């Protein structure tokens, strides 16, 4: 086994000596304080920092910088916020039912921590499925009146992981132009032919349905409620068109599940079209306890295929047991119906909207707890929300590019846990600040 006097062993040693040398130099470069990295490495990092600083400066200059206020209490109607005094009334969380700090929900989470542990250290299909995961999926399917449901770590993942599994190149996906970013990303990942219809425009939708009649399957995709305006999709008309053109429908119910409609079943119930959508995706991270998690519910063949093929499900960790137990308790509370939370949030919403309109403000949206106070000017929205915070009301101003230019607003979100007194106090603060800024007289 020799070649030119070289044995396999010496050849092995000499080729590995070179590798060892390179690796030793690399270790020295990274670990030794006196080793000066070659210029080319330094400049790669330096130029990356320069490029990113330019991007950051661009965001600051555009006035679209997002500052995070730090809350030092649980999420609730009244919170404490770093840098402010006392309790602040919170009108900007998606805590529609006020269940994020509900004692029964918290107790269920704590119990699951003891009985099922902190986490599974696994994806679902390896060793990450517990009895409580299956129970929650069954409850979700029952709540929505669907055949089956599958949990994800977030609704973003549910949206990212569904379209690519369901639709191929012979299919078409027809999406409202203002759908949520996670839907847009999910659609980008799939191979179906993609179409966008003008926001809530049924004529445009119909003309696309006419153009795409040769496709194997078609899916109309819409948010149930659009979160910037608090407006509801025209679901009855969408379902009628779907029937007429033999299409399926998909609805993202993140801003509807648990509170919209008399028993919180969402947009279908709100508009009286129960059971007509083919597929529903929603989040556990808003009204349903507010921790985290998302799901798809619909035909059992779809759910079964998602378990086999959906990438965020297959390659990401299981939802932690305390989070599962909190959401499960929320579904129990909703299905028992005792607390009548959807009615409470609807009453609070009506009170806020009516009083604000009577005071002279313009409120967008369709009687949804998302109640955007329309102001137009971006600076006005930002300065008014700062002035409201000084009066103990936490609301956020939204401006371009989050909403169209000239349509800046303060987005107020109503919860079932707000008392009438808190709502009235907030309206009074809006009236004072609105007069101060010349928005109302
Ligand atoms: N879809 C809509 C309409 C949303 O508003 C959101 C969250 O903001 C999501 C999806 C994502 O939900 P999650 O927070 O569970 O990822």
Short mmCIF file of C-alpha atoms and ligand atoms in Angstrom, two decimals:
data_model
loop_
_atom_site.label_atom_id
_atom_site.label_comp_id
_atom_site.label_asym_id
_atom_site.label_seq_id
_atom_site.Cartn_x
_atom_site.Cartn_y
_atom_site.Cartn_z
CA UNK A 1 0.00 0.00 0.00
CA UNK A 2 2.82 2.50 -0.77
CA UNK A 3 3.02 5.14 -3.50
CA UNK A 4 6.46 6.88 -3.99
CA UNK A 5 7.55 5.73 -0.53
CA UNK A 6 4.44 7.29 1.02
CA UNK A 7 2.20 5.08 3.12
CA UNK A 8 -1.55 5.66 3.65
CA UNK A 9 -0.61 6.66 7.19
CA UNK A 10 1.97 9.31 6.20
CA UNK A 11 -0.33 10.70 3.48
CA UNK A 12 -3.09 10.98 6.07
CA UNK A 13 -0.78 12.73 8.55
CA UNK A 14 0.64 15.22 6.03
CA UNK A 15 -2.77 16.21 4.62
CA UNK A 16 -4.11 16.63 8.13
CA UNK A 17 -1.08 18.68 9.23
CA UNK A 18 -2.16 21.39 6.80
CA UNK A 19 -5.70 21.35 8.18
CA UNK A 20 -4.34 21.45 11.75
CA UNK A 21 -2.17 24.46 10.91
CA UNK A 22 -5.10 26.41 9.44
CA UNK A 23 -7.26 25.57 12.40
CA UNK A 24 -4.53 26.69 14.88
CA UNK A 25 -4.20 30.04 13.09
CA UNK A 26 -7.99 30.49 13.19
CA UNK A 27 -8.03 29.77 16.95
CA UNK A 28 -5.25 32.30 17.53
CA UNK A 29 -7.08 34.92 15.52
CA UNK A 30 -10.30 34.53 17.43
CA UNK A 31 -9.01 33.84 20.94
CA UNK A 32 -5.68 35.66 21.39
CA UNK A 33 -5.98 39.26 22.61
CA UNK A 34 -2.67 40.17 20.93
CA UNK A 35 -3.44 38.63 17.56
CA UNK A 36 -4.44 41.35 15.12
CA UNK A 37 -7.11 40.14 12.71
CA UNK A 38 -6.22 40.60 9.04
CA UNK A 39 -7.73 43.80 7.60
CA UNK A 40 -10.13 41.96 5.36
CA UNK A 41 -12.03 40.49 8.41
CA UNK A 42 -12.06 43.78 10.30
CA UNK A 43 -13.33 45.69 7.32
CA UNK A 44 -16.14 43.19 6.61
CA UNK A 45 -17.55 43.82 10.09
CA UNK A 46 -16.82 47.53 9.96
CA UNK A 47 -18.56 47.89 6.61
CA UNK A 48 -21.54 45.81 7.79
CA UNK A 49 -21.88 48.15 10.81
CA UNK A 50 -21.67 51.17 8.53
CA UNK A 51 -24.33 49.78 6.17
CA UNK A 52 -26.69 48.93 9.02
CA UNK A 53 -26.15 52.31 10.71
CA UNK A 54 -27.16 53.89 7.38
CA UNK A 55 -30.37 51.80 7.36
CA UNK A 56 -31.11 52.74 10.96
CA UNK A 57 -30.55 56.42 10.24
CA UNK A 58 -32.91 56.11 7.25
CA UNK A 59 -35.65 54.79 9.56
CA UNK A 60 -35.03 57.64 12.04
CA UNK A 61 -35.10 60.24 9.23
CA UNK A 62 -38.33 58.79 7.82
CA UNK A 63 -39.94 59.24 11.25
CA UNK A 64 -40.91 55.55 11.35
CA UNK A 65 -38.71 54.53 14.28
CA UNK A 66 -40.52 52.18 16.64
CA UNK A 67 -39.80 52.78 20.33
CA UNK A 68 -40.72 50.07 22.79
CA UNK A 69 -42.19 51.23 26.08
CA UNK A 70 -41.35 48.90 28.95
CA UNK A 71 -44.30 47.56 30.97
CA UNK A 72 -43.49 46.51 34.53
CA UNK A 73 -46.81 44.81 35.38
CA UNK A 74 -48.94 42.05 33.84
CA UNK A 75 -50.94 42.91 30.73
CA UNK A 76 -54.25 44.33 31.99
CA UNK A 77 -56.68 47.25 31.77
CA UNK A 78 -54.38 49.17 34.06
CA UNK A 79 -50.60 48.77 33.85
CA UNK A 80 -47.38 50.33 35.09
CA UNK A 81 -44.91 51.60 32.52
CA UNK A 82 -41.23 52.44 33.04
CA UNK A 83 -40.65 56.19 33.09
CA UNK A 84 -44.21 57.08 34.09
CA UNK A 85 -45.86 57.57 37.47
CA UNK A 86 -48.65 55.40 38.87
CA UNK A 87 -51.07 53.26 36.92
CA UNK A 88 -51.73 53.85 33.24
CA UNK A 89 -54.97 52.86 31.49
CA UNK A 90 -54.08 50.52 28.67
CA UNK A 91 -55.94 50.96 25.39
CA UNK A 92 -53.50 49.43 22.95
CA UNK A 93 -53.25 45.70 23.67
CA UNK A 94 -55.01 42.92 21.74
CA UNK A 95 -56.24 41.67 25.13
CA UNK A 96 -59.83 41.91 23.85
CA UNK A 97 -61.35 39.64 26.49
CA UNK A 98 -59.03 40.73 29.28
CA UNK A 99 -57.97 37.13 29.84
CA UNK A 100 -54.20 37.70 29.75
CA UNK A 101 -54.17 38.07 33.52
CA UNK A 102 -57.37 36.23 34.40
CA UNK A 103 -56.83 34.25 37.67
CA UNK A 104 -58.38 31.01 36.33
CA UNK A 105 -56.25 31.15 33.21
CA UNK A 106 -53.08 31.79 35.24
CA UNK A 107 -53.95 28.95 37.64
CA UNK A 108 -54.37 26.56 34.69
CA UNK A 109 -50.94 27.58 33.35
CA UNK A 110 -49.28 27.08 36.76
CA UNK A 111 -50.87 23.66 37.19
CA UNK A 112 -49.65 22.52 33.76
CA UNK A 113 -46.14 23.64 34.67
CA UNK A 114 -46.27 21.13 37.55
CA UNK A 115 -48.02 18.31 35.72
CA UNK A 116 -46.52 18.63 32.21
CA UNK A 117 -43.28 20.57 32.67
CA UNK A 118 -41.83 23.77 31.23
CA UNK A 119 -41.40 22.51 27.69
CA UNK A 120 -40.97 19.47 25.47
CA UNK A 121 -37.48 20.03 24.03
CA UNK A 122 -38.82 18.57 20.83
CA UNK A 123 -40.93 19.13 17.78
CA UNK A 124 -44.37 17.53 17.76
CA UNK A 125 -43.63 14.48 15.62
CA UNK A 126 -40.50 13.34 17.46
CA UNK A 127 -41.53 13.43 21.11
CA UNK A 128 -43.33 16.72 21.54
CA UNK A 129 -47.02 15.81 21.58
CA UNK A 130 -48.71 15.59 24.97
CA UNK A 131 -52.30 14.74 25.82
CA UNK A 132 -53.00 18.45 26.40
CA UNK A 133 -51.87 19.37 22.87
CA UNK A 134 -54.36 16.96 21.32
CA UNK A 135 -57.09 18.08 23.77
CA UNK A 136 -56.57 21.72 22.81
CA UNK A 137 -56.68 20.88 19.09
CA UNK A 138 -59.96 19.06 19.60
CA UNK A 139 -61.40 21.98 21.58
CA UNK A 140 -60.39 24.42 18.84
CA UNK A 141 -62.05 22.27 16.15
CA UNK A 142 -65.19 21.98 18.29
CA UNK A 143 -65.28 25.72 19.03
CA UNK A 144 -65.17 26.53 15.32
CA UNK A 145 -67.36 23.58 14.29
CA UNK A 146 -64.60 22.14 12.05
CA UNK A 147 -63.29 18.61 11.48
CA UNK A 148 -59.82 19.03 12.99
CA UNK A 149 -57.21 21.55 14.08
CA UNK A 150 -53.42 21.78 14.26
CA UNK A 151 -51.39 23.95 16.64
CA UNK A 152 -48.40 26.11 15.72
CA UNK A 153 -46.06 28.18 17.83
CA UNK A 154 -47.71 31.31 16.35
CA UNK A 155 -50.32 32.29 13.78
CA UNK A 156 -47.47 33.76 11.77
CA UNK A 157 -46.19 30.19 11.46
CA UNK A 158 -49.67 28.82 10.71
CA UNK A 159 -49.92 31.31 7.83
CA UNK A 160 -46.35 30.67 6.70
CA UNK A 161 -46.87 26.91 6.70
CA UNK A 162 -50.24 26.38 5.06
CA UNK A 163 -50.39 27.70 1.50
CA UNK A 164 -47.34 25.84 0.26
CA UNK A 165 -48.78 22.52 1.50
CA UNK A 166 -52.25 23.03 0.07
CA UNK A 167 -51.58 24.70 -3.28
CA UNK A 168 -49.37 23.76 -6.23
CA UNK A 169 -48.58 25.30 -9.60
CA UNK A 170 -51.92 24.30 -11.13
CA UNK A 171 -53.81 26.19 -8.41
CA UNK A 172 -54.56 29.87 -7.78
CA UNK A 173 -54.47 31.93 -4.61
CA UNK A 174 -56.52 35.14 -4.66
CA UNK A 175 -55.67 37.49 -1.82
CA UNK A 176 -57.02 40.84 -0.52
CA UNK A 177 -54.31 43.45 -1.11
CA UNK A 178 -54.33 44.51 2.56
CA UNK A 179 -53.90 41.07 4.08
CA UNK A 180 -51.52 40.62 7.01
CA UNK A 181 -47.77 40.34 6.42
CA UNK A 182 -47.75 36.69 7.52
CA UNK A 183 -50.29 35.80 4.81
CA UNK A 184 -48.22 37.62 2.22
CA UNK A 185 -45.10 35.72 3.31
CA UNK A 186 -46.96 32.39 3.35
CA UNK A 187 -48.27 32.98 -0.16
CA UNK A 188 -44.77 33.90 -1.37
CA UNK A 189 -43.60 30.44 -0.31
CA UNK A 190 -46.18 28.56 -2.36
CA UNK A 191 -46.01 27.68 -6.04
CA UNK A 192 -49.62 28.56 -6.88
CA UNK A 193 -50.46 31.32 -9.36
CA UNK A 194 -50.90 34.47 -7.29
CA UNK A 195 -53.58 37.16 -7.67
CA UNK A 196 -54.39 40.18 -5.51
CA UNK A 197 -57.81 41.80 -5.46
CA UNK A 198 -58.40 45.42 -4.45
CA UNK A 199 -59.22 45.76 -0.76
CA UNK A 200 -62.73 44.39 -0.11
CA UNK A 201 -63.59 44.94 -3.79
CA UNK A 202 -65.98 42.19 -4.82
CA UNK A 203 -66.04 43.20 -8.48
CA UNK A 204 -62.31 42.85 -8.71
CA UNK A 205 -62.47 39.51 -6.90
CA UNK A 206 -65.14 38.26 -9.28
CA UNK A 207 -63.16 39.24 -12.35
CA UNK A 208 -60.15 37.27 -11.04
CA UNK A 209 -62.41 34.29 -10.33
CA UNK A 210 -63.59 34.49 -13.95
CA UNK A 211 -60.01 34.59 -15.26
CA UNK A 212 -58.86 31.61 -13.22
CA UNK A 213 -61.58 29.08 -14.05
CA UNK A 214 -59.08 26.67 -15.57
CA UNK A 215 -57.17 26.19 -12.31
CA UNK A 216 -57.32 22.91 -10.41
CA UNK A 217 -58.11 24.54 -7.04
CA UNK A 218 -58.68 28.17 -6.07
CA UNK A 219 -58.44 29.74 -2.64
CA UNK A 220 -59.78 33.20 -1.75
CA UNK A 221 -57.72 34.55 1.15
CA UNK A 222 -58.70 37.36 3.50
CA UNK A 223 -58.21 38.77 6.98
CA UNK A 224 -61.51 38.52 8.86
CA UNK A 225 -60.82 41.92 10.40
CA UNK A 226 -58.17 44.31 9.08
CA UNK A 227 -56.26 45.49 12.10
CA UNK A 228 -55.34 49.00 11.05
CA UNK A 229 -58.92 50.07 10.30
CA UNK A 230 -60.95 47.69 12.45
CA UNK A 231 -63.08 46.92 9.38
CA UNK A 232 -64.62 43.55 8.68
CA UNK A 233 -64.19 41.67 5.41
CA UNK A 234 -67.41 41.24 3.34
CA UNK A 235 -67.49 37.55 4.12
CA UNK A 236 -71.04 36.83 2.96
CA UNK A 237 -70.29 38.21 -0.51
CA UNK A 238 -66.95 36.38 -0.58
CA UNK A 239 -68.62 33.07 0.30
CA UNK A 240 -71.33 33.68 -2.32
CA UNK A 241 -68.68 34.28 -4.98
CA UNK A 242 -66.77 31.22 -3.80
CA UNK A 243 -69.93 29.12 -4.22
CA UNK A 244 -70.64 30.61 -7.63
CA UNK A 245 -67.11 29.95 -8.94
CA UNK A 246 -66.45 26.74 -7.03
CA UNK A 247 -63.60 28.22 -4.99
CA UNK A 248 -62.44 27.61 -1.42
CA UNK A 249 -62.14 30.36 1.21
CA UNK A 250 -59.51 31.07 3.85
CA UNK A 251 -59.93 33.57 6.66
CA UNK A 252 -57.39 34.87 9.20
CA UNK A 253 -59.33 35.43 12.41
CA UNK A 254 -56.61 36.86 14.68
CA UNK A 255 -58.67 40.00 15.38
CA UNK A 256 -61.99 38.18 15.68
CA UNK A 257 -61.74 34.80 17.43
CA UNK A 258 -63.14 34.80 20.95
CA UNK A 259 -65.00 38.10 20.87
CA UNK A 260 -66.56 38.96 17.51
CA UNK A 261 -70.14 37.68 17.16
CA UNK A 262 -72.57 36.90 19.97
CA UNK A 263 -70.56 33.93 21.30
CA UNK A 264 -67.13 34.97 20.02
CA UNK A 265 -67.02 32.56 17.08
CA UNK A 266 -65.62 35.37 14.94
CA UNK A 267 -66.40 36.97 11.59
CA UNK A 268 -68.63 34.13 10.37
CA UNK A 269 -70.89 34.53 13.39
CA UNK A 270 -70.73 38.36 13.28
CA UNK A 271 -71.97 38.32 9.68
CA UNK A 272 -74.32 35.34 10.00
CA UNK A 273 -72.42 33.00 7.67
CA UNK A 274 -71.50 30.28 10.17
CA UNK A 275 -69.56 27.34 8.84
CA UNK A 276 -69.14 28.69 5.29
CA UNK A 277 -65.35 29.27 5.26
CA UNK A 278 -63.22 26.33 4.23
CA UNK A 279 -60.19 27.12 6.41
CA UNK A 280 -59.69 29.31 9.48
CA UNK A 281 -56.33 30.37 10.90
CA UNK A 282 -56.14 32.24 14.19
CA UNK A 283 -53.92 33.16 17.12
CA UNK A 284 -53.86 32.27 20.80
CA UNK A 285 -51.77 35.40 21.34
CA UNK A 286 -54.51 38.01 21.36
CA UNK A 287 -58.00 37.44 22.84
CA UNK A 288 -57.39 33.79 23.77
CA UNK A 289 -55.16 34.34 26.79
CA UNK A 290 -52.56 36.35 24.92
CA UNK A 291 -49.56 34.09 25.55
CA UNK A 292 -48.59 32.67 22.16
CA UNK A 293 -49.59 30.09 19.60
CA UNK A 294 -51.63 29.81 16.46
CA UNK A 295 -53.67 27.23 14.63
CA UNK A 296 -55.30 26.06 11.42
CA UNK A 297 -58.74 24.50 11.60
CA UNK A 298 -60.69 23.01 8.71
CA UNK A 299 -61.04 19.78 6.69
CA UNK A 300 -59.34 16.80 8.33
CA UNK A 301 -57.39 15.86 5.18
CA UNK A 302 -55.78 19.31 5.15
CA UNK A 303 -54.90 19.16 8.85
CA UNK A 304 -53.47 15.65 8.42
CA UNK A 305 -51.35 16.75 5.47
CA UNK A 306 -50.11 19.80 7.40
CA UNK A 307 -48.85 17.46 10.13
CA UNK A 308 -46.84 15.62 7.45
CA UNK A 309 -45.56 18.55 5.41
CA UNK A 310 -45.94 21.96 7.02
CA UNK A 311 -42.41 23.22 7.63
CA UNK A 312 -42.98 25.52 10.66
CA UNK A 313 -44.84 22.61 12.32
CA UNK A 314 -42.24 19.98 11.46
CA UNK A 315 -39.14 22.00 12.19
CA UNK A 316 -40.04 24.15 15.20
CA UNK A 317 -40.56 23.37 18.85
CA UNK A 318 -43.83 22.33 20.48
CA UNK A 319 -46.02 24.91 22.18
CA UNK A 320 -45.03 24.91 25.90
CA UNK A 321 -47.48 23.12 28.25
CA UNK A 322 -48.36 26.19 30.39
CA UNK A 323 -49.25 28.10 27.22
CA UNK A 324 -51.40 25.19 26.01
CA UNK A 325 -53.17 24.98 29.37
CA UNK A 326 -53.88 28.74 29.51
CA UNK A 327 -55.44 28.67 26.02
CA UNK A 328 -57.38 25.52 26.84
CA UNK A 329 -58.88 27.21 29.91
CA UNK A 330 -59.87 30.20 27.75
CA UNK A 331 -61.77 27.90 25.36
CA UNK A 332 -63.53 26.32 28.39
CA UNK A 333 -64.57 29.75 29.63
CA UNK A 334 -65.83 30.73 26.18
CA UNK A 335 -67.68 27.48 25.56
CA UNK A 336 -69.30 27.59 29.03
CA UNK A 337 -70.32 31.14 28.11
CA UNK A 338 -70.83 32.19 31.73
CA UNK A 339 -68.67 35.27 31.74
CA UNK A 340 -70.42 36.60 28.64
CA UNK A 341 -67.22 38.31 27.62
CA UNK A 342 -68.06 38.90 23.92
CA UNK A 343 -71.13 40.89 25.00
CA UNK A 344 -69.06 42.94 27.45
CA UNK A 345 -66.45 43.89 24.85
CA UNK A 346 -69.23 44.81 22.36
CA UNK A 347 -70.92 47.04 24.98
CA UNK A 348 -67.65 48.76 25.85
CA UNK A 349 -66.88 49.27 22.16
CA UNK A 350 -70.30 50.82 21.48
CA UNK A 351 -69.90 53.15 24.48
CA UNK A 352 -66.46 54.38 23.41
CA UNK A 353 -67.39 54.83 19.76
CA UNK A 354 -70.69 56.62 20.47
CA UNK A 355 -69.16 59.05 22.99
CA UNK A 356 -66.19 59.85 20.76
CA UNK A 357 -68.39 60.48 17.71
CA UNK A 358 -70.71 62.66 19.84
CA UNK A 359 -67.63 64.66 20.92
CA UNK A 360 -66.77 65.33 17.26
CA UNK A 361 -64.09 62.71 16.52
CA UNK A 362 -64.08 60.51 13.43
CA UNK A 363 -63.77 56.81 14.29
CA UNK A 364 -63.05 54.34 11.47
CA UNK A 365 -64.04 50.68 11.30
CA UNK A 366 -67.12 48.51 11.68
CA UNK A 367 -68.15 48.51 15.36
CA UNK A 368 -65.01 46.56 16.15
CA UNK A 369 -63.03 47.06 19.39
CA UNK A 370 -60.22 48.37 17.19
CA UNK A 371 -61.40 51.97 17.14
CA UNK A 372 -59.06 54.16 15.08
CA UNK A 373 -59.37 57.86 15.93
CA UNK A 374 -58.67 59.43 12.53
CA UNK A 375 -56.38 62.48 12.61
CA UNK A 376 -54.67 62.61 9.20
CA UNK A 377 -51.40 64.20 10.20
CA UNK A 378 -48.56 61.96 11.46
CA UNK A 379 -47.04 64.50 13.86
CA UNK A 380 -50.47 65.25 15.33
CA UNK A 381 -51.11 61.53 15.96
CA UNK A 382 -47.76 61.13 17.67
CA UNK A 383 -47.98 64.31 19.79
CA UNK A 384 -51.58 63.61 20.82
CA UNK A 385 -50.72 60.08 21.94
CA UNK A 386 -47.81 61.49 24.02
CA UNK A 387 -50.17 64.03 25.60
CA UNK A 388 -52.65 61.24 26.39
CA UNK A 389 -49.90 59.21 28.05
CA UNK A 390 -49.15 62.18 30.28
CA UNK A 391 -52.78 61.98 31.34
CA UNK A 392 -52.45 58.30 32.14
CA UNK A 393 -53.90 56.86 28.89
CA UNK A 394 -51.69 54.52 26.88
CA UNK A 395 -52.57 54.64 23.17
CA UNK A 396 -50.39 54.55 20.06
CA UNK A 397 -50.28 56.80 17.01
CA UNK A 398 -49.94 55.07 13.63
CA UNK A 399 -48.68 56.81 10.51
CA UNK A 400 -47.16 56.10 7.08
CA UNK A 401 -45.92 53.51 6.06
CA UNK A 402 -48.01 51.45 8.51
CA UNK A 403 -51.13 53.24 7.22
CA UNK A 404 -51.50 55.26 3.97
CA UNK A 405 -50.04 58.80 3.81
CA UNK A 406 -52.43 61.40 5.23
CA UNK A 407 -54.37 58.77 7.20
CA UNK A 408 -52.50 58.92 10.51
CA UNK A 409 -54.55 57.91 13.49
CA UNK A 410 -54.51 56.86 17.12
CA UNK A 411 -55.59 53.24 17.30
CA UNK A 412 -57.63 52.65 20.46
CA UNK A 413 -58.34 49.02 21.39
CA UNK A 414 -61.20 48.25 23.74
CA UNK A 415 -61.26 45.29 26.10
CA UNK A 416 -63.93 43.48 28.09
CA UNK A 417 -62.03 44.34 31.29
CA UNK A 418 -62.32 48.10 30.84
CA UNK A 419 -64.97 49.51 33.15
CA UNK A 420 -67.46 52.11 31.90
CA UNK A 421 -65.73 54.59 34.24
CA UNK A 422 -62.36 53.89 32.55
CA UNK A 423 -63.88 54.30 29.11
CA UNK A 424 -65.54 57.58 30.09
CA UNK A 425 -62.28 58.84 31.62
CA UNK A 426 -60.48 58.03 28.37
CA UNK A 427 -63.09 59.84 26.27
CA UNK A 428 -62.76 62.88 28.60
CA UNK A 429 -58.97 62.82 28.15
CA UNK A 430 -59.40 62.63 24.34
CA UNK A 431 -61.80 65.59 24.47
CA UNK A 432 -59.32 67.73 26.50
CA UNK A 433 -56.34 66.80 24.34
CA UNK A 434 -58.39 67.05 21.12
CA UNK A 435 -59.37 70.64 22.03
CA UNK A 436 -55.80 71.49 22.99
CA UNK A 437 -54.59 70.35 19.54
CA UNK A 438 -57.52 71.92 17.68
CA UNK A 439 -58.93 68.58 16.44
CA UNK A 440 -62.37 69.26 17.94
CA UNK A 441 -63.90 72.49 19.20
N1 LIG B 1 -52.53 37.54 11.33
C1 LIG B 1 -52.97 38.74 11.76
C2 LIG B 1 -54.13 39.39 11.05
C3 LIG B 1 -52.35 39.39 12.85
O1 LIG B 1 -52.78 40.58 13.26
C4 LIG B 1 -51.25 38.74 13.48
C5 LIG B 1 -50.53 39.37 14.60
O2 LIG B 1 -50.30 40.54 14.67
C6 LIG B 1 -50.84 37.49 12.99
C7 LIG B 1 -51.48 36.92 11.93
C8 LIG B 1 -49.70 36.75 13.65
O3 LIG B 1 -50.16 36.20 14.87
P1 LIG B 1 -49.12 35.64 15.93
O4 LIG B 1 -48.81 36.80 16.84
O5 LIG B 1 -49.82 34.53 16.62
O6 LIG B 1 -47.93 35.18 15.17
#
